[in-house]
Coordinates of C-alpha atoms and ligand atoms in Angstrom, one line a residue:
S1 CA -25.6 -5.5 15.2
S2 CA -24.6 -5.2 18.8
G3 CA -24.9 -8.5 20.6
D4 CA -24.5 -10.6 17.5
H5 CA -22.3 -13.8 17.5
V6 CA -20.4 -14.6 14.4
P7 CA -18.0 -17.5 13.6
V8 CA -15.4 -15.4 12.0
L9 CA -14.8 -11.6 12.1
V10 CA -12.1 -10.0 9.9
V11 CA -10.9 -6.5 10.8
G12 CA -10.1 -4.6 7.6
T13 CA -10.8 -5.2 3.9
G14 CA -7.3 -4.8 2.4
Y15 CA -5.2 -7.6 0.8
G16 CA -4.8 -9.8 3.9
G17 CA -8.4 -9.4 4.9
A18 CA -9.8 -10.0 1.4
V19 CA -7.8 -13.2 0.9
T20 CA -8.9 -14.5 4.2
A21 CA -12.5 -13.7 3.6
L22 CA -12.5 -15.4 0.1
R23 CA -10.9 -18.6 1.2
L24 CA -13.1 -19.0 4.3
T25 CA -16.3 -18.3 2.5
Q26 CA -15.4 -20.7 -0.2
A27 CA -14.8 -23.3 2.5
G28 CA -18.4 -22.8 3.6
I29 CA -17.6 -20.6 6.6
P30 CA -19.6 -17.3 7.0
V31 CA -17.4 -14.2 7.4
A32 CA -18.2 -10.8 8.8
M33 CA -15.8 -8.0 7.8
V34 CA -15.5 -4.7 9.6
E35 CA -14.0 -1.8 7.7
M36 CA -13.5 1.8 9.1
G37 CA -13.7 3.4 5.6
Q38 CA -16.6 3.7 3.2
S39 CA -17.8 1.2 0.6
W40 CA -17.1 3.6 -2.3
S41 CA -20.0 2.4 -4.4
T42 CA -22.1 5.6 -4.8
P43 CA -21.2 8.4 -7.1
G44 CA -20.9 12.0 -5.8
S45 CA -22.7 15.0 -7.3
D46 CA -20.2 15.0 -10.3
G47 CA -21.3 11.5 -11.2
K48 CA -18.0 10.0 -10.2
I49 CA -17.1 7.9 -7.2
F50 CA -13.6 9.3 -6.8
C51 CA -12.1 12.7 -7.5
N52 CA -8.8 13.1 -9.5
M53 CA -5.4 14.4 -8.4
L54 CA -5.8 17.8 -10.0
K55 CA -9.1 18.7 -8.2
P56 CA -9.1 17.0 -4.9
D57 CA -12.1 17.4 -2.7
G58 CA -13.3 15.8 0.6
R59 CA -13.4 12.4 -1.1
A60 CA -9.6 12.5 -1.4
Y61 CA -8.5 12.4 2.3
W62 CA -9.5 10.7 5.5
L63 CA -10.7 13.5 7.8
R64 CA -8.4 16.3 6.8
T65 CA -9.2 20.0 6.2
E66 CA -6.3 20.4 3.9
T67 CA -4.8 18.0 1.3
D68 CA -1.5 16.4 2.3
Q69 CA 0.1 15.6 -1.0
P70 CA 3.2 13.4 -1.3
V71 CA 4.6 15.9 -3.8
S72 CA 3.6 18.8 -1.5
Y73 CA 5.5 21.7 -3.0
F74 CA 6.0 23.1 -6.5
L75 CA 8.3 25.9 -7.6
G76 CA 9.1 26.8 -4.0
A77 CA 5.5 27.1 -2.8
P78 CA 3.3 24.7 -0.8
Y79 CA 0.9 22.9 -3.1
N80 CA -1.8 21.8 -0.6
K81 CA -5.4 23.2 -0.5
S82 CA -8.4 23.3 1.7
I83 CA -11.0 20.6 1.5
P84 CA -14.0 19.7 3.5
S85 CA -13.3 17.1 6.3
Y86 CA -14.8 13.8 5.2
T87 CA -14.2 10.1 5.4
G88 CA -12.2 10.2 2.2
V89 CA -10.2 7.4 0.6
L90 CA -6.5 8.3 1.4
D91 CA -5.3 8.6 4.9
S92 CA -2.0 10.4 5.6
E93 CA -1.4 9.2 9.2
H94 CA 1.1 11.3 11.0
F95 CA 3.6 10.0 13.5
A96 CA 6.5 12.0 15.0
N97 CA 8.9 11.6 12.1
T98 CA 7.0 10.1 9.2
R99 CA 3.6 10.1 7.5
V100 CA 2.1 6.8 6.5
Y101 CA -0.2 6.8 3.5
Q102 CA -3.0 4.1 3.6
G103 CA -6.2 3.4 1.8
R104 CA -9.5 3.7 3.7
G105 CA -12.5 1.9 2.4
V106 CA -13.7 -1.5 1.3
G107 CA -10.6 -2.7 -0.6
G108 CA -8.1 -0.9 1.6
G109 CA -4.9 0.1 -0.2
S110 CA -6.1 -1.4 -3.5
L111 CA -8.3 1.7 -3.9
V112 CA -5.4 4.2 -3.9
N113 CA -2.3 2.3 -4.9
G114 CA -0.4 2.3 -8.2
G115 CA -1.5 -1.3 -9.0
M116 CA 2.1 -2.5 -9.5
A117 CA 2.0 -6.2 -9.0
V118 CA 5.7 -7.2 -8.5
V119 CA 7.1 -10.5 -7.3
P120 CA 10.4 -10.1 -5.4
K121 CA 13.5 -11.8 -6.4
R122 CA 13.4 -15.3 -4.9
W123 CA 16.8 -15.0 -3.2
Y124 CA 15.6 -11.8 -1.4
F125 CA 12.4 -13.4 -0.3
E126 CA 14.5 -16.3 1.2
E127 CA 16.6 -13.7 3.0
I128 CA 13.6 -11.8 4.6
L129 CA 11.4 -14.8 5.4
P130 CA 13.8 -17.8 5.7
Q131 CA 11.3 -19.9 7.7
V132 CA 8.8 -19.9 4.8
D133 CA 9.1 -22.6 2.1
A134 CA 10.1 -20.5 -1.0
D135 CA 9.3 -23.4 -3.4
A136 CA 5.7 -23.3 -2.2
M137 CA 5.6 -19.5 -2.4
Y138 CA 7.0 -19.3 -5.9
N139 CA 5.2 -22.4 -7.4
V140 CA 1.8 -22.1 -5.7
Y141 CA 1.0 -18.9 -3.7
Y142 CA 2.5 -16.1 -5.8
P143 CA 0.8 -17.5 -9.0
R144 CA -2.4 -17.9 -7.0
A145 CA -2.2 -14.3 -5.7
N146 CA -1.5 -12.9 -9.2
A147 CA -4.5 -14.8 -10.6
G148 CA -6.8 -13.6 -7.8
L149 CA -5.6 -10.0 -8.2
G150 CA -6.0 -9.9 -11.9
A151 CA -2.4 -8.9 -12.6
N152 CA -1.7 -8.3 -16.3
S153 CA 1.1 -6.9 -18.4
V154 CA 1.2 -4.0 -20.9
D155 CA 1.6 -5.0 -24.5
P156 CA 5.1 -3.9 -25.3
A157 CA 4.2 -2.9 -28.9
W158 CA 1.4 -0.6 -27.6
Y159 CA 3.6 0.7 -24.8
N160 CA 6.3 1.7 -27.3
S161 CA 4.0 3.9 -29.3
A162 CA 1.5 5.1 -26.6
S163 CA 1.9 8.9 -25.9
C164 CA 0.8 8.3 -22.2
Y165 CA 4.0 6.2 -21.6
Q166 CA 6.4 8.8 -23.0
Y167 CA 7.5 9.5 -19.4
A168 CA 8.3 5.8 -18.8
R169 CA 10.2 5.5 -22.1
V170 CA 12.3 8.6 -21.3
G171 CA 13.0 7.2 -17.8
S172 CA 14.0 3.8 -19.2
S173 CA 16.3 5.1 -21.8
Q174 CA 18.0 7.5 -19.4
A175 CA 18.5 4.7 -16.9
G176 CA 20.0 2.7 -19.8
D177 CA 22.4 5.6 -20.7
A178 CA 23.7 5.3 -17.1
G179 CA 24.1 1.5 -17.4
F180 CA 21.1 0.4 -15.4
N181 CA 18.7 -2.3 -16.3
T182 CA 15.0 -1.5 -16.6
V183 CA 12.1 -4.1 -16.5
F184 CA 8.4 -4.2 -17.3
V185 CA 6.3 -4.7 -14.2
P186 CA 2.8 -6.2 -14.2
N187 CA -0.2 -4.2 -12.9
V188 CA -3.7 -4.9 -11.8
Y189 CA -5.1 -2.0 -13.9
S190 CA -6.7 -3.5 -17.0
F191 CA -4.4 -2.7 -19.9
P192 CA -7.1 -3.5 -22.5
Y193 CA -9.2 -0.8 -20.8
M194 CA -6.3 1.7 -20.8
Q195 CA -5.9 1.1 -24.5
R196 CA -9.5 2.0 -25.0
E197 CA -9.0 5.2 -22.9
L198 CA -6.2 6.3 -25.2
A199 CA -8.2 5.4 -28.3
G200 CA -11.1 7.6 -27.0
S201 CA -13.6 4.7 -26.8
A202 CA -13.9 4.5 -22.9
P203 CA -14.1 7.1 -20.1
R204 CA -10.6 8.0 -18.9
S205 CA -9.3 7.1 -15.5
A206 CA -5.6 6.2 -15.5
L207 CA -5.4 8.8 -18.2
A208 CA -7.4 11.3 -16.2
S209 CA -4.9 11.9 -13.3
E210 CA -6.7 9.3 -11.2
V211 CA -4.7 7.1 -8.8
I212 CA -4.0 8.0 -5.2
Y213 CA -7.5 9.3 -4.6
G214 CA -9.0 6.3 -6.3
N215 CA -9.7 5.2 -9.9
N216 CA -13.2 5.4 -11.4
Y217 CA -12.6 2.8 -14.1
G218 CA -10.0 0.2 -15.2
K219 CA -8.5 -0.6 -11.8
Q220 CA -9.1 -4.2 -10.6
S221 CA -9.1 -3.2 -7.0
L222 CA -10.0 -5.8 -4.3
D223 CA -13.7 -4.9 -4.3
K224 CA -13.8 -6.1 -8.0
T225 CA -11.6 -9.3 -7.4
Y226 CA -11.2 -11.1 -4.1
L227 CA -14.1 -9.4 -2.2
A228 CA -16.5 -9.7 -5.2
A229 CA -15.7 -13.4 -5.3
A230 CA -16.2 -13.8 -1.6
A231 CA -19.6 -11.9 -1.8
A232 CA -20.7 -14.3 -4.6
T233 CA -20.6 -17.2 -2.2
G234 CA -23.4 -15.6 -0.3
R235 CA -21.5 -16.0 3.0
L236 CA -19.9 -12.6 3.3
S237 CA -21.1 -9.5 5.1
I238 CA -19.2 -6.2 5.2
S239 CA -19.8 -3.4 7.7
P240 CA -18.2 -0.2 6.3
L241 CA -17.7 2.9 8.5
H242 CA -17.1 0.7 11.5
K243 CA -13.8 0.9 13.3
V244 CA -12.7 -1.8 15.7
T245 CA -11.4 -0.4 18.9
A246 CA -11.1 -3.4 21.2
V247 CA -10.7 -7.2 21.2
S248 CA -10.6 -9.3 24.3
P249 CA -11.5 -12.8 25.4
A250 CA -15.3 -13.1 25.7
A251 CA -16.6 -12.9 29.3
V252 CA -18.9 -15.9 28.8
G253 CA -17.9 -19.1 26.9
S254 CA -15.2 -19.2 24.3
G255 CA -14.3 -16.7 21.6
Y256 CA -13.6 -13.0 21.6
S257 CA -15.6 -9.9 22.3
V258 CA -15.0 -7.2 19.6
T259 CA -16.0 -3.6 20.2
M260 CA -16.4 -1.2 17.3
E261 CA -17.4 2.4 16.7
Q262 CA -19.8 3.2 13.9
L263 CA -18.8 6.4 12.1
D264 CA -20.7 8.9 10.0
T265 CA -19.0 10.5 7.0
G266 CA -17.9 13.4 9.2
G267 CA -15.9 10.9 11.3
N268 CA -18.3 11.3 14.3
V269 CA -19.1 8.2 16.4
V270 CA -22.8 7.5 16.0
A271 CA -22.9 4.1 17.8
V272 CA -20.7 1.7 19.8
K273 CA -21.3 -2.0 19.2
T274 CA -20.0 -5.2 20.7
V275 CA -20.2 -8.5 19.0
T276 CA -18.6 -11.9 19.8
A277 CA -16.6 -14.0 17.4
D278 CA -15.1 -17.5 17.6
K279 CA -12.2 -16.3 15.6
V280 CA -10.8 -12.9 14.7
F281 CA -8.4 -12.1 11.9
F282 CA -6.5 -8.9 12.0
G283 CA -6.2 -7.4 8.5
A284 CA -6.1 -3.7 9.4
G285 CA -2.7 -3.2 7.7
S286 CA 0.8 -2.9 9.2
V287 CA -0.1 0.2 11.1
G288 CA -3.8 -0.6 11.9
T289 CA -3.1 -4.1 13.2
S290 CA 0.0 -3.1 15.1
K291 CA -1.7 -0.2 16.8
L292 CA -4.7 -2.4 17.8
L293 CA -2.6 -5.2 19.2
V294 CA -0.1 -3.0 21.0
T295 CA -3.0 -1.2 22.7
M296 CA -4.8 -4.4 23.6
R297 CA -1.6 -5.8 25.2
D298 CA -0.6 -2.7 27.1
T299 CA -4.1 -1.9 28.4
G300 CA -4.5 -5.4 29.7
L301 CA -7.2 -6.7 27.3
L302 CA -4.8 -9.2 25.7
P303 CA -2.0 -9.0 28.2
D304 CA -0.2 -12.2 27.1
L305 CA 0.6 -11.0 23.6
P306 CA 4.4 -11.3 23.1
A307 CA 6.8 -8.4 23.3
A308 CA 7.5 -8.8 19.5
V309 CA 4.0 -7.3 18.9
G310 CA 4.7 -3.8 17.8
Q311 CA 8.3 -4.5 16.7
G312 CA 10.1 -4.8 13.4
W313 CA 8.3 -2.0 11.5
G314 CA 10.0 -0.7 8.3
N315 CA 9.2 1.6 5.4
N316 CA 10.4 -0.8 2.6
G317 CA 13.2 1.7 2.1
N318 CA 10.9 4.2 0.4
V319 CA 12.2 7.5 -0.8
M320 CA 10.9 9.7 -3.7
V321 CA 12.9 12.0 -6.0
G322 CA 12.4 14.1 -9.1
R323 CA 14.8 15.0 -11.9
A324 CA 14.6 18.0 -14.2
N325 CA 14.9 17.0 -17.9
Y326 CA 16.0 19.3 -20.8
L327 CA 13.4 20.7 -23.2
W328 CA 14.4 18.1 -25.7
A329 CA 13.4 15.2 -23.3
P330 CA 9.7 15.9 -22.7
T331 CA 7.9 13.4 -20.5
G332 CA 4.4 14.0 -21.9
G333 CA 1.5 16.1 -20.8
L334 CA -0.9 13.1 -20.8
Q335 CA 0.5 10.4 -18.5
A336 CA -0.9 7.0 -17.6
C337 CA -1.0 7.0 -13.8
M338 CA -0.2 3.3 -13.6
P339 CA 3.6 2.7 -13.6
V340 CA 4.8 -0.1 -15.8
R341 CA 8.6 0.2 -15.7
G342 CA 11.1 -0.2 -12.9
I343 CA 14.9 0.4 -12.7
D344 CA 16.2 -2.8 -11.3
N345 CA 19.4 -2.3 -9.4
W346 CA 18.5 -4.8 -6.6
A347 CA 21.5 -7.0 -7.4
D348 CA 23.9 -4.2 -6.4
P349 CA 25.7 -5.7 -3.3
T350 CA 26.2 -2.3 -1.6
Y351 CA 23.2 -0.2 -2.6
P352 CA 20.3 -2.4 -3.7
C353 CA 17.6 -0.2 -5.3
F354 CA 14.4 -0.9 -7.2
A355 CA 12.9 2.3 -8.5
E356 CA 9.5 2.6 -10.1
I357 CA 9.4 5.2 -12.9
S358 CA 6.4 7.2 -11.7
P359 CA 4.0 9.4 -13.5
F360 CA 3.8 13.1 -12.7
P361 CA 0.2 13.5 -13.7
A362 CA -0.1 17.3 -13.8
G363 CA -2.0 17.2 -17.1
T364 CA 0.6 19.4 -18.7
E365 CA 4.2 19.0 -19.9
L366 CA 6.6 19.7 -17.0
W367 CA 9.8 17.8 -18.1
I368 CA 9.9 16.1 -14.7
S369 CA 11.0 12.5 -14.2
L370 CA 9.7 11.2 -10.8
Y371 CA 10.7 8.0 -9.1
L372 CA 9.6 6.0 -6.0
A373 CA 12.8 4.1 -4.9
I374 CA 12.6 1.0 -2.8
T375 CA 15.9 0.4 -1.0
K376 CA 17.3 -2.0 1.6
N377 CA 17.1 0.2 4.7
P378 CA 18.1 -1.7 7.8
N379 CA 16.3 0.6 10.3
R380 CA 13.3 -0.8 12.2
A381 CA 10.9 1.1 14.4
T382 CA 8.6 0.0 17.3
F383 CA 5.0 0.9 18.0
T384 CA 4.4 1.7 21.7
Y385 CA 1.2 2.5 23.5
N386 CA 1.1 6.0 25.0
P387 CA -1.0 6.0 28.2
G388 CA -0.9 9.9 28.2
T389 CA -2.6 10.3 24.8
G390 CA -4.3 6.9 24.6
G391 CA -2.7 6.6 21.2
V392 CA 0.2 4.7 19.7
D393 CA 3.6 6.2 18.9
L394 CA 6.1 5.0 16.3
S395 CA 9.8 5.3 17.1
W396 CA 10.9 6.0 13.6
Q397 CA 13.6 8.8 13.5
A398 CA 14.1 11.3 10.7
S399 CA 17.7 10.4 10.2
W400 CA 16.9 6.8 9.6
T401 CA 16.0 7.5 6.0
Q402 CA 19.6 8.3 5.2
P403 CA 20.5 4.7 4.0
S404 CA 17.6 4.9 1.5
I405 CA 18.8 8.3 0.2
T406 CA 22.4 7.0 -0.2
A407 CA 21.2 4.0 -2.2
A408 CA 18.8 6.0 -4.4
A409 CA 21.5 8.7 -5.0
N410 CA 23.8 6.0 -6.2
V411 CA 21.3 5.4 -9.0
F412 CA 20.1 8.9 -9.7
D413 CA 23.4 10.7 -9.4
R414 CA 24.7 8.4 -12.1
I415 CA 21.6 9.1 -14.3
N416 CA 22.1 12.8 -13.8
K417 CA 25.7 12.5 -14.7
A418 CA 24.9 10.6 -17.9
E419 CA 22.3 13.1 -18.9
G420 CA 23.9 16.3 -17.6
T421 CA 20.8 16.9 -15.6
I422 CA 20.0 17.9 -12.0
Y423 CA 17.5 17.0 -9.3
R424 CA 14.3 19.0 -8.8
T425 CA 14.7 20.6 -5.4
D426 CA 11.2 22.2 -5.3
L427 CA 8.9 19.2 -5.0
F428 CA 9.2 18.0 -1.4
G429 CA 10.0 21.3 0.3
V430 CA 12.1 24.4 -0.4
Y431 CA 15.5 23.2 -1.6
K432 CA 14.7 19.7 -0.6
T433 CA 15.7 17.0 -3.0
W434 CA 14.4 13.8 -1.3
G435 CA 10.8 12.9 -0.4
D436 CA 11.9 11.0 2.7
D437 CA 9.3 12.0 5.3
F438 CA 6.5 9.7 4.0
V439 CA 5.8 6.1 3.3
Y440 CA 3.7 4.2 0.8
H441 CA 4.8 0.7 1.9
P442 CA 4.4 0.3 5.7
L443 CA 5.5 -3.3 6.6
G444 CA 5.9 -5.2 9.8
G445 CA 4.9 -4.6 13.4
C446 CA 3.6 -8.2 14.0
V447 CA 6.3 -10.1 12.2
L448 CA 5.7 -13.7 11.1
G449 CA 7.5 -16.2 13.3
K450 CA 8.2 -13.5 15.9
A451 CA 4.9 -11.9 17.0
T452 CA 3.0 -14.9 15.5
D453 CA 3.6 -18.5 14.7
L454 CA 4.7 -19.4 11.1
Y455 CA 1.1 -19.0 9.9
G456 CA -0.1 -15.8 11.6
R457 CA -1.5 -17.3 14.8
L458 CA -1.1 -15.1 17.8
P459 CA 0.4 -17.1 20.7
G460 CA -1.6 -17.5 23.9
Y461 CA -4.9 -16.6 22.2
P462 CA -6.3 -19.5 20.1
G463 CA -8.5 -18.1 17.4
L464 CA -6.7 -14.8 16.9
Y465 CA -4.7 -14.3 13.7
V466 CA -2.7 -11.7 11.9
T467 CA -3.1 -11.7 8.1
D468 CA -1.8 -8.5 6.6
G469 CA 1.4 -6.5 5.8
S470 CA 2.3 -6.4 9.5
L471 CA 3.6 -10.0 9.1
I472 CA 6.4 -8.9 6.7
P473 CA 9.7 -7.8 8.4
G474 CA 9.9 -4.2 7.1
S475 CA 11.1 -4.9 3.5
T476 CA 10.1 -6.8 0.4
G477 CA 12.6 -5.3 -2.2
V478 CA 9.7 -4.4 -4.5
N479 CA 6.2 -3.0 -4.1
P480 CA 4.6 -5.2 -1.5
F481 CA 1.0 -6.2 -2.2
V482 CA 1.6 -9.4 -4.2
T483 CA 3.7 -10.7 -1.3
I484 CA 1.1 -9.7 1.3
T485 CA -1.5 -11.5 -0.8
A486 CA 0.6 -14.6 -1.4
L487 CA 1.5 -14.9 2.2
A488 CA -2.1 -14.5 3.2
E489 CA -3.0 -17.3 0.7
R490 CA -0.4 -19.6 2.3
N491 CA -1.4 -18.9 5.8
I492 CA -5.2 -19.2 5.4
E493 CA -4.8 -22.6 3.7
N494 CA -2.9 -23.9 6.7
V495 CA -5.4 -22.4 9.1
I496 CA -8.5 -23.8 7.3
A497 CA -6.9 -27.2 7.3
N498 CA -6.0 -27.2 10.9
D499 CA -8.1 -24.8 12.9
F500 CA -11.6 -25.4 11.4
G501 CA -13.1 -28.8 11.7
Ligands
LIG601 P1 -4.5 -2.4 3.8 O1 -3.9 -1.1 4.3 O2 -4.6 -2.6 2.3 O3 -5.9 -2.6 4.4 C1 -6.2 -2.4 5.8 C2 -7.7 -2.0 5.9 O4 -8.0 -2.0 7.2 C3 -8.0 -0.6 5.4 O5 -9.1 -0.6 4.5 C4 -8.3 0.2 6.7 O6 -9.2 1.2 6.5 C5 -8.8 -0.9 7.6 N1 -8.7 -0.6 9.0 C6 -7.6 -0.2 9.6 N2 -7.8 -0.1 11.0 C7 -9.1 -0.5 11.2 C8 -9.9 -0.7 12.3 N3 -9.4 -0.4 13.6 N4 -11.2 -1.1 12.2 C9 -11.6 -1.4 10.9 N5 -10.9 -1.3 9.8 C10 -9.6 -0.9 9.9 N6 1.8 -1.6 -3.3 C11 2.1 -2.4 -4.4 O7 2.4 -3.6 -4.3 N7 2.1 -1.8 -5.6 C12 1.8 -0.4 -5.8 O8 1.8 0.1 -6.9 C13 1.5 0.3 -4.6 N8 1.3 1.7 -4.7 C14 0.9 2.4 -3.6 C15 0.5 3.7 -3.7 C16 0.0 4.4 -2.6 C17 -0.4 5.8 -2.7 C18 -0.1 3.7 -1.3 C19 -0.7 4.4 -0.1 C20 0.3 2.4 -1.2 C21 0.8 1.7 -2.3 N9 1.1 0.4 -2.2 C22 1.5 -0.3 -3.4 C23 1.1 -0.3 -1.0 C24 -0.1 -1.3 -0.8 O9 -1.3 -0.6 -1.1 C25 -0.1 -1.8 0.7 O10 1.1 -2.5 0.9 C26 -1.3 -2.7 0.9 O11 -2.5 -2.1 0.7 C27 -1.3 -3.3 2.4 O12 -2.2 -4.3 2.5 P2 -2.8 -4.8 3.9 O13 -3.7 -5.9 3.6 O14 -1.6 -5.0 4.8 O15 -3.6 -3.6 4.4

């Protein structure tokens, strides 16, 4: 409530925020979390908490009147449809030249993502974060993160015969035909549960076209792992549908004054509250944390924040592409929405690329192979406060995705050549091959060691910390959430040891 004083306030309930909350509450420190999205614990009129990808409704999107699908076209026609405006689970946040997809709700991105729990190659981690002790990351914090997240691996024997992974087997063998290596990737979705889905003994979720608008069963999202464990300490409180809008030094005494808007499910502000906190952890995600801190610096509420706040944002080299297969290479009408295979061409010295073999969960056979490629794109954008609009702009340019397209084309041109196949040009626009105007993996904006110290402390403001994907300098070489989680584990251990006592 307004006027409250709390020892620790965490902004956002995604990976960084959830790790921070668990380790602090386990250390005996009460934590108040503030989350702009819903708690996603009450079923709708259809008995389900989330809707699926085939029949999106208001639950799908954060305050949009039309869906904004990543694969937004089909056979030359736009594929989006009208929905009621509601505080739904997936936000497609539009900047001038890119759209950034993010989860909204208690659990953040874990509610909407593909669950792929991938540890980057150690040599690449050392390249992106050379100041971080890689021994400690690979021996302690990555294993701790994977355990906390519930990462598990598909049973290869089951995978080989499961109809729902036909698309992944086709994608793997075609990559092999072109000389590329494919690997299994762990996932946080429960594979024992998925086996029961396929056997018909449990309600379907991954096998019912559920993923980017949430999974009703099987997914071990943060609300089931880190946040549940933090709640079990009895020291956690979460305020959903509360959006933090300002943080500044408290007028009286020490600590910080935090202002937030309470929203209704139509997105209307129903109350404005101010609390004070001794310490504030920013876990609002790469975009959320960067926007907040840039605004605070440039409107004079936290004027001493460094210039590096807002800089170093990248899209993890994301680009999506689809290929058309021949009739004799069907990909399956029933597809498991959780990817388990990746094409690993990251060792390529010129065009590193790690491509997840993605489902195309249309519920019917379409002979499409879809991929989300992660590439080493050197371009970095900056967030700037715009006094005219009161919002925050991102300097990303449309042409900056070209290095990602070139690296991905190096892989998929070769696969097409080996198979005698062509790209689908009808999925991302009309005669548009590459899905390059959106991002699943926003990273950076408050880079570790630049905008913060080496553990996420914001310089000049004791008691303010960054704990999420904004710490990572724009690229991880693989899907990012295990790295975000492991880095948060590392940082909070140091902060608890040194800053609480
Ligand atoms: P995250 O975005 O998770 O959490 C931030 C939270 O803060 C959100 O809940 C948000 O609502 C809240 N917030 C923001 N501003 C706020 C404010 N002002 N006040 C209060 N709350 C605020 N990664 C991966 O490793 N494997 C995968 O398979 C996938 N797949 C995938 C698919 C899709 C569709 C998406 C969109 C993303 C992925 N990802 C992924 C990416 C992954 O989900 C992402 O990197 C992490 O969720 C980022 O974790 P953070 O802790 O940085 O923030």
